[in-house]
Short mmCIF file of C-alpha atoms and ligand atoms in Angstrom, two decimals:
data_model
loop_
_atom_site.label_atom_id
_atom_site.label_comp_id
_atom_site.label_asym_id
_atom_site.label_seq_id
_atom_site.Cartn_x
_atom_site.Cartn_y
_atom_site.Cartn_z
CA UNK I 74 -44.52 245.01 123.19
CA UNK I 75 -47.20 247.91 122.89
CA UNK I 76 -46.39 248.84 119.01
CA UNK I 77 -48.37 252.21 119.39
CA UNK I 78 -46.90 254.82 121.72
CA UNK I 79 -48.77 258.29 122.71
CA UNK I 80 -50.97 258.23 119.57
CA UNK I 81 -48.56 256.91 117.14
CA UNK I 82 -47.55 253.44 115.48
CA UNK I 83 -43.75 252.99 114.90
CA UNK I 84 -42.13 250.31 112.47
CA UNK I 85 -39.47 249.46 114.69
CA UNK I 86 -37.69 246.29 113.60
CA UNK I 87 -34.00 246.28 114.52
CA UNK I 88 -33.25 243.26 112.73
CA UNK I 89 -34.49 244.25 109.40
CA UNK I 90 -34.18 248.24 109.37
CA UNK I 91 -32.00 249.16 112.51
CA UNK I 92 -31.61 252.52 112.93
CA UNK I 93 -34.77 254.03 111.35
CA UNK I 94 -38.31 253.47 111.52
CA UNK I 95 -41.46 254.97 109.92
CA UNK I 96 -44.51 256.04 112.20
CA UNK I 97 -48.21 256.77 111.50
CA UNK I 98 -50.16 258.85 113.67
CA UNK I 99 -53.34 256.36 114.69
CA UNK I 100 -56.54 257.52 115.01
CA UNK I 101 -58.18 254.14 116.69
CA UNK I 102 -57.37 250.67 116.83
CA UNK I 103 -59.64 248.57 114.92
CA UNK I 104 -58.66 244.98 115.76
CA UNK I 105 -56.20 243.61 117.08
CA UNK I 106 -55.14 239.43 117.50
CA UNK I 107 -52.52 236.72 118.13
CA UNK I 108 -53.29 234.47 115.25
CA UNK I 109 -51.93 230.92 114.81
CA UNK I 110 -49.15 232.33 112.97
CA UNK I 111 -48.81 235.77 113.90
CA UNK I 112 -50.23 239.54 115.53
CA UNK I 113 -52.65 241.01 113.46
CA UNK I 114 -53.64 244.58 113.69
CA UNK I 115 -55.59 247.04 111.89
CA UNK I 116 -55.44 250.76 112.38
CA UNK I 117 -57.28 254.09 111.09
CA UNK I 118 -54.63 256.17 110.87
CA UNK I 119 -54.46 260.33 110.46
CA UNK I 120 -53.04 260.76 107.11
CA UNK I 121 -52.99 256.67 105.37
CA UNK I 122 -56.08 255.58 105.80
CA UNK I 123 -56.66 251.94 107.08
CA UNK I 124 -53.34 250.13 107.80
CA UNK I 125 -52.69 246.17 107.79
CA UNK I 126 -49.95 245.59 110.50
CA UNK I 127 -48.50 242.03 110.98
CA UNK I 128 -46.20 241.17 113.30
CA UNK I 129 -45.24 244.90 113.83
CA UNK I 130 -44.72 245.35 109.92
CA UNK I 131 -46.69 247.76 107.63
CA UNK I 132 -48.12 245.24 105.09
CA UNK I 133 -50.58 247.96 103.17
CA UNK I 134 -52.56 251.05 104.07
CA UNK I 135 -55.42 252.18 101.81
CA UNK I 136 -53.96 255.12 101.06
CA UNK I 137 -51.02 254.08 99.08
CA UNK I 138 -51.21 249.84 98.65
CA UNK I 139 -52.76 250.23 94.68
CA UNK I 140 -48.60 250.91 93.95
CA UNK I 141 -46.95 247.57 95.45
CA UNK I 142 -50.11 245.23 94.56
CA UNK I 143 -50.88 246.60 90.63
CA UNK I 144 -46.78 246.22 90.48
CA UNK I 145 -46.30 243.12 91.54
CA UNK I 146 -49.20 241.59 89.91
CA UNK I 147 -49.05 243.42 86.23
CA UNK I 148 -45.42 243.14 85.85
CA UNK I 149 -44.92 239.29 85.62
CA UNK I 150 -48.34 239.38 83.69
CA UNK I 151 -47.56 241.87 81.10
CA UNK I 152 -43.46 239.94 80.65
CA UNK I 153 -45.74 236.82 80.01
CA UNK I 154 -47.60 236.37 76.28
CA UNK I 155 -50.34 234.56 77.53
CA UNK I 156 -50.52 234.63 81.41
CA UNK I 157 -53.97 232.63 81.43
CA UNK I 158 -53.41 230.66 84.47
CA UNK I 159 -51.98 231.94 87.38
CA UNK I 160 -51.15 231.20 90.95
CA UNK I 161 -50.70 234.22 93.90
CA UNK I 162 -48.64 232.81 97.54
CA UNK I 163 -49.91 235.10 100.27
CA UNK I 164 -51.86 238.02 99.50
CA UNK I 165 -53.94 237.60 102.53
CA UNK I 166 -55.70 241.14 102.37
CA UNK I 167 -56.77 240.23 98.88
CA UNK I 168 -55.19 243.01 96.62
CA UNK I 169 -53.47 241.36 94.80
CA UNK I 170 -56.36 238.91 93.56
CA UNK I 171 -58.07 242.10 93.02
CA UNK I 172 -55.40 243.21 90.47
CA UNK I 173 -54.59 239.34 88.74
CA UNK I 174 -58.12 238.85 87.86
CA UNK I 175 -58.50 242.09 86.15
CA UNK I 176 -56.18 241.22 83.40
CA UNK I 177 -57.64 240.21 80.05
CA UNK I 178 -56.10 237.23 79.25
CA UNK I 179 -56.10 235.34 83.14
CA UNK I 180 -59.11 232.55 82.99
CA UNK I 181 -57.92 230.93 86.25
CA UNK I 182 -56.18 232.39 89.70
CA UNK I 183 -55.53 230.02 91.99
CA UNK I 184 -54.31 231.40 95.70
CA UNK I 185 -52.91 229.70 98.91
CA UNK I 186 -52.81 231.62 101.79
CA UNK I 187 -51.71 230.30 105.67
CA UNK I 188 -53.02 232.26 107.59
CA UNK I 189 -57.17 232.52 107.14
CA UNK I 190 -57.60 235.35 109.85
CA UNK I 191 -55.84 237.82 107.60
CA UNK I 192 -58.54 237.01 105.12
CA UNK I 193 -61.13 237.10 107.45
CA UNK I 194 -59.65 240.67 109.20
CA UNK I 195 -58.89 241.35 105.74
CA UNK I 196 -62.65 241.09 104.43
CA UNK I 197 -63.97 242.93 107.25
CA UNK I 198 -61.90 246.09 107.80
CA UNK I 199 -60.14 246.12 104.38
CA UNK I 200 -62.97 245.44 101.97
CA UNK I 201 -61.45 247.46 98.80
CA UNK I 202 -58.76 244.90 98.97
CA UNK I 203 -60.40 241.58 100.17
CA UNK I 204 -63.27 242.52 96.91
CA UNK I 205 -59.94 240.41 95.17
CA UNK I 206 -61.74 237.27 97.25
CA UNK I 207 -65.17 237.96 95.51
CA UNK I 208 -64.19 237.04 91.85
CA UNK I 209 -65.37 233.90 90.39
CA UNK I 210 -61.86 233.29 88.37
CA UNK I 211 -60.29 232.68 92.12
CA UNK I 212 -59.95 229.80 94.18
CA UNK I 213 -58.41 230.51 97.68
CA UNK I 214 -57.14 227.79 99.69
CA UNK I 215 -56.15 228.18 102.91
CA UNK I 216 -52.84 226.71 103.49
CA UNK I 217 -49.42 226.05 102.90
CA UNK I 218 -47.58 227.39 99.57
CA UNK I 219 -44.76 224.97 99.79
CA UNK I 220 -47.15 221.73 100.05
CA UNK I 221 -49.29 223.31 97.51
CA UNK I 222 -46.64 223.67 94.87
CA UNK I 223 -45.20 219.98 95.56
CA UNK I 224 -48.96 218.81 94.17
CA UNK I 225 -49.03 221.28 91.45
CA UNK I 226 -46.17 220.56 88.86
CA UNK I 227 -46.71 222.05 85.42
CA UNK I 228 -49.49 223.89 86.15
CA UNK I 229 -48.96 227.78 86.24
CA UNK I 230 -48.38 230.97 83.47
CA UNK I 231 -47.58 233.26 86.05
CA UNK I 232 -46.68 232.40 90.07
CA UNK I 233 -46.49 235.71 92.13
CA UNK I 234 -45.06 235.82 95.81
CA UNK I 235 -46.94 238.34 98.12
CA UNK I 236 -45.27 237.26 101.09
CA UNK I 237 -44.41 239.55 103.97
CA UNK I 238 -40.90 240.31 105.00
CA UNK I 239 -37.73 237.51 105.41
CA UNK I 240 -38.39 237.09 109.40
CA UNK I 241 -40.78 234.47 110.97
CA UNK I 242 -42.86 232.28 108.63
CA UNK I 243 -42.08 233.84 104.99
CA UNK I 244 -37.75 233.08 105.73
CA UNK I 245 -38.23 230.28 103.65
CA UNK I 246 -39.75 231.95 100.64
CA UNK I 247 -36.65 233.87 99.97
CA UNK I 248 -34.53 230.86 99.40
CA UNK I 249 -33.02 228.70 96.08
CA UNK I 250 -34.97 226.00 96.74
CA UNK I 251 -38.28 228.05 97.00
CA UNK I 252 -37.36 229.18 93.46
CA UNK I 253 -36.58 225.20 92.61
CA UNK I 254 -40.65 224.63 93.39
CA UNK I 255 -41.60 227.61 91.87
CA UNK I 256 -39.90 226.17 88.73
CA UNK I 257 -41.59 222.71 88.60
CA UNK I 258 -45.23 224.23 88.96
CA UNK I 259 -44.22 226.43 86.01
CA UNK I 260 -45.67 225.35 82.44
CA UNK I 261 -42.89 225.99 79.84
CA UNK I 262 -41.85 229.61 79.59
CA UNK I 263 -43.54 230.55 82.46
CA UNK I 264 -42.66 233.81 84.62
CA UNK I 265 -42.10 234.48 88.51
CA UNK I 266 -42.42 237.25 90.93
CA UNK I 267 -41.65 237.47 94.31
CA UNK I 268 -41.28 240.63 96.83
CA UNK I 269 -38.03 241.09 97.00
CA UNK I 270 -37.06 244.31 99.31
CA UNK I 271 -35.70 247.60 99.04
CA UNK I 272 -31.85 247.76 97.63
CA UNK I 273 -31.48 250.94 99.94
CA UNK I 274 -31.94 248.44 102.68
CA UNK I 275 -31.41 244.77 101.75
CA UNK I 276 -28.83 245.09 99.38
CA UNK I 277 -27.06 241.88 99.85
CA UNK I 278 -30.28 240.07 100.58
CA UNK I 279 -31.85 240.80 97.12
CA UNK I 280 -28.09 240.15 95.82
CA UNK I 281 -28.23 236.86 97.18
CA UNK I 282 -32.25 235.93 96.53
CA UNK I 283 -31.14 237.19 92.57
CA UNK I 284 -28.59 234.30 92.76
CA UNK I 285 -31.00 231.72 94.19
CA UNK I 286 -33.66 232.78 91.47
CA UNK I 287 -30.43 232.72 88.76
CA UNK I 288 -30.10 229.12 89.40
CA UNK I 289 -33.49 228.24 88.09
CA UNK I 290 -34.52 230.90 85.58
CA UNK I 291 -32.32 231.61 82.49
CA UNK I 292 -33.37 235.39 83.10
CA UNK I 293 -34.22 237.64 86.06
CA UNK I 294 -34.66 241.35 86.62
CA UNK I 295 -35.47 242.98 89.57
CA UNK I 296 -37.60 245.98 89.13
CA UNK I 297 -38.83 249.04 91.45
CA UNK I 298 -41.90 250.65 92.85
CA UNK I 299 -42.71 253.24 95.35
CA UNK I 300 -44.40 252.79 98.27
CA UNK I 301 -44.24 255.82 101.03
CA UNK I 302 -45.39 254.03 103.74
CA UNK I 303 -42.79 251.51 103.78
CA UNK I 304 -39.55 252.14 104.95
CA UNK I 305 -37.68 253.93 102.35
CA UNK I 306 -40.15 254.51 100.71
CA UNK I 307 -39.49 251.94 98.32
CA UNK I 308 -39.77 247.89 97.23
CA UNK I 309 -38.82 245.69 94.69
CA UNK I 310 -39.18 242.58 93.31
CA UNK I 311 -37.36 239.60 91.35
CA UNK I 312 -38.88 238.21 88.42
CA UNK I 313 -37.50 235.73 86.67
CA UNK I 314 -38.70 233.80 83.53
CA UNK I 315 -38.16 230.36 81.86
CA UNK I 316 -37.95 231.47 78.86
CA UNK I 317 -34.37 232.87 77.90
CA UNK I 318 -35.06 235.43 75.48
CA UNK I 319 -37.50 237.07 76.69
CA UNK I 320 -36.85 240.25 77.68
CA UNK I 321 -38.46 241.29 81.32
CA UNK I 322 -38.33 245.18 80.70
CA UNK I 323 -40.14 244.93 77.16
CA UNK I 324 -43.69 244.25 78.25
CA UNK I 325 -45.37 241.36 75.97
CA UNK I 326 -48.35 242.68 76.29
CA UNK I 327 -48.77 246.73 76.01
CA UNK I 328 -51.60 248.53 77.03
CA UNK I 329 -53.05 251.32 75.51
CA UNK I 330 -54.33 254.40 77.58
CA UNK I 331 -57.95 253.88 77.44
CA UNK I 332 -57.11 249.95 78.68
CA UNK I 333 -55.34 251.26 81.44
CA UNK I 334 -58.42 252.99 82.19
CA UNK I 335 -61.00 250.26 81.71
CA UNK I 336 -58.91 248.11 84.25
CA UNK I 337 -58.60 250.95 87.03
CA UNK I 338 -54.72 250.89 87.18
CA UNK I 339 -53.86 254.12 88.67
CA UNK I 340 -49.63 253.30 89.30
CA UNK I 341 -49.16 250.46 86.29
CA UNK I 342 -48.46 251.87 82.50
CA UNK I 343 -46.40 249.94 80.09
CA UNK I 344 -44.47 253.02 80.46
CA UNK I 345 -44.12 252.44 84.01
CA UNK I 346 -43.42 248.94 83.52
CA UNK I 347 -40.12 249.71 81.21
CA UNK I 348 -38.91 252.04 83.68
CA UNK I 349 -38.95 249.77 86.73
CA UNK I 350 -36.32 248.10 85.62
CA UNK I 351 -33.73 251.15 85.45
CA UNK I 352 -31.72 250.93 88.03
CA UNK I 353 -29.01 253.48 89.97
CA UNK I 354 -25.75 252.76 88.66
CA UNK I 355 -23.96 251.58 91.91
CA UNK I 356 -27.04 249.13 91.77
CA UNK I 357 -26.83 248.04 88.48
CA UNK I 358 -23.19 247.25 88.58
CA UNK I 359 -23.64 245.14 91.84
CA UNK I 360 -26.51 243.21 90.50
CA UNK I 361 -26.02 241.88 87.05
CA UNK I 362 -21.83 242.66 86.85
N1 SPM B 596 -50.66 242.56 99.70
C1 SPM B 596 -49.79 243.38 100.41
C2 SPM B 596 -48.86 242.59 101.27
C3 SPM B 596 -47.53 243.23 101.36
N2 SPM B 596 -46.45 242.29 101.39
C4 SPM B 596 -45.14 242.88 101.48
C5 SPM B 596 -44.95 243.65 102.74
C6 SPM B 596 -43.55 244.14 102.91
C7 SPM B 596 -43.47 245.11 104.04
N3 SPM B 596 -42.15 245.50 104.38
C8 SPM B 596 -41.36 246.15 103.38
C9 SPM B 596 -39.92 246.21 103.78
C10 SPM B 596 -39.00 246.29 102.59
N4 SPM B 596 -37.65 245.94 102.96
#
C-alpha cells in the first residue's frame, strides 16, 4: 500500500490506532526499502523535518525525536546510583546511543540492533541521530536482543528498550518473559526501561505489560513524555527496578542547570523527570489500585 497520498504521509494503522491517524505533509521521498525485516522509509517533510517511517509507523522526525530519546534514556539512568554499564535493544537510528553515552557516570553501552539497514539508512539520512554510533563507549551488534540477553546474565546497570510498536517483530518485547531476561542480565539493583505506549490509546496494553514487568521487578512506574508527531501526541514508558526501595520518581542522580547544559538536554530536567511520573487520576487509579 502507497503510504503517501497527494503530497501527504498518513499513520494509518487500524489495528493499533483505529479511527485516527496523524499525517505529515512530504516534501520528497528520500529512500525507501523492503528490508529483511521490514519497509523502511525516510521523508523530508513540510513542517518535521526528516522522518524515520517503518513499517508505516512514525519512529522519529528531527524536529521533535530529542523528547522520546533524552526520556527514555535519562530516566532509568538518573533512578539508577551508578548506571556505569548499560545495554540499549533497538535504537536503530542511533538517538538513543547519542543520549546514554552522554551521561557522566556510563563507561560502557553495549547495543543490539536486528535490523542493520536502519543503521545504515539511519547514518546516511539521519546523521544527528546515528552521531550516537560514532562514540567510542558503544559497541553495536547487529542482531537479536533475545539471544543476546540469554549470553549476557549479570551484566547490565541500566537495560533500555527502544523497540518500535507491539505489531510484527517487537510483539515479543512487550511480554513477562521478555521482562524475565531482562532480569537475569541485570547486576543487583539494576533498572529497566522499555517503550511502553500511550495510556490514551493502549490502556489495557500498558495495564497488562505493568503486570508482566510486576512479576520481575519489586517496583515499576510508568512515566510520560510528549511527542507531537506521534499519535496523541504522547508516549510512555515502564521502568522497573530491582531494587525495592528505590523510589523511580526521586531521581538518584540530580542535575544542576548548568549540567543540563553541558550535556545538551533540551526536554530532560530532574524537574521534568519528577513530573513524568504524575499521572491523570482515572490513570492512576487503574494502574497501581
Ligand atoms: N529511537 C526512536 C525509535 C522510536 N521507537 C518507538 C516508536 C513508537 C512509535 N509509535 C508510537 C505509538 C504509541 N502508541
Amino acid at each position: 500500500m502507497d503510504l503517501i497520498s497527494k503530497g501527504w504521509f498518513s499513520e494509518i494503522q487500524d489495528d493499533l490506532w483505529p479511527g485516527q491517524s496523524f499525517s505529515l505533509k512530504v516534501k520528497e521521498v528520500l529512500h525507501k526499502e523492503k528490508s529483511e525485516f521490514q519497509d523502511i522509509q525516510v521523508v523530508e517533510t513540510e513542517t518535521y523535518g526528516r522522518c524515520l517511517i517503518l513499517d508505516g509507523i512514525i519512529q522519529c522526525t528531527t524536529r521533535d525525536e530529542f523528547s522520546y530519546q533524552e526520556m527514555i534514556s535519562f530516566l532509568p539512568l538518573c533512578s539508577h546510583p551508578n548506571p556505569q554499564k548499560v545495554l540499549i535493544v533497538g535504537g536503530g537510528d542511533g538517538g538513543v546511543a547519542r543520549e546514554v553515552v552522554k551521561h557522566p557516570l556510563v563507561k560502557e553501552v553495549h547495543q543490539v540492533e536486528i535490523d542493520d539497514r536502519v543503521v545504515q539508512v539511519s547514518k546516511k539520512y539521519l546523521p544527528s541521530m546515528a552521531c550516537g554510533f560514532d562514540s567510542e563507549k558503544l559497541v553495536l551488534t547487529i542482531g537479536d536482543g533475545f539471544e543476546y540477553m540469554k549470553n549476557h546474565k549479570n551484566e547490565f546497570d541500566v537495560i533500555i528498550t527502544d523497540s518500535s510498536d507491539p505489531v510484527g517483530p517487537a510483539v515479543s518485547l512487550f511480554h513477562e518473559s521478555y521482562f524475565e531476561l531482562l532480569k537475569q542480565a541485570l547486576k543487583e539493583g539494576g533498572v529497566v526501561c522499555s517503550q511502553a505506549g500511550s495510556f490514551w490509546l493502549d490502556f489495557d496494553y500498558v495495564k497488562k505489560t505493568m503486570k508482566g514487568c510486576s512479576l520481575h521487578f519489586p517496583k515499576v512506574g510508568y512515566a510520560v513524555t510528549s511527542v507531537p508527531s506521534y499519535p496523541c501526541g504522547h508516549i510512555g514508558f515502564i521502568i522497573g527496578s530491582l531494587d525495592a526501595n528505590r523510589k523511580l520518581e526521586k531521581p538518584a542522580k540530580r542535575f544542576e542547570k548548568s549540567e543540563i547544559d553541558a550535556l545538551n538536554l533540551k526536554y530532560y530536567s530532574s524537574n521534568i523527570h519528577e513530573a513524568a511520573f504524575t499521572l491523570p487520576r482515572w490513570v492512576e487509579k487503574h494502574f497501581y489500585e
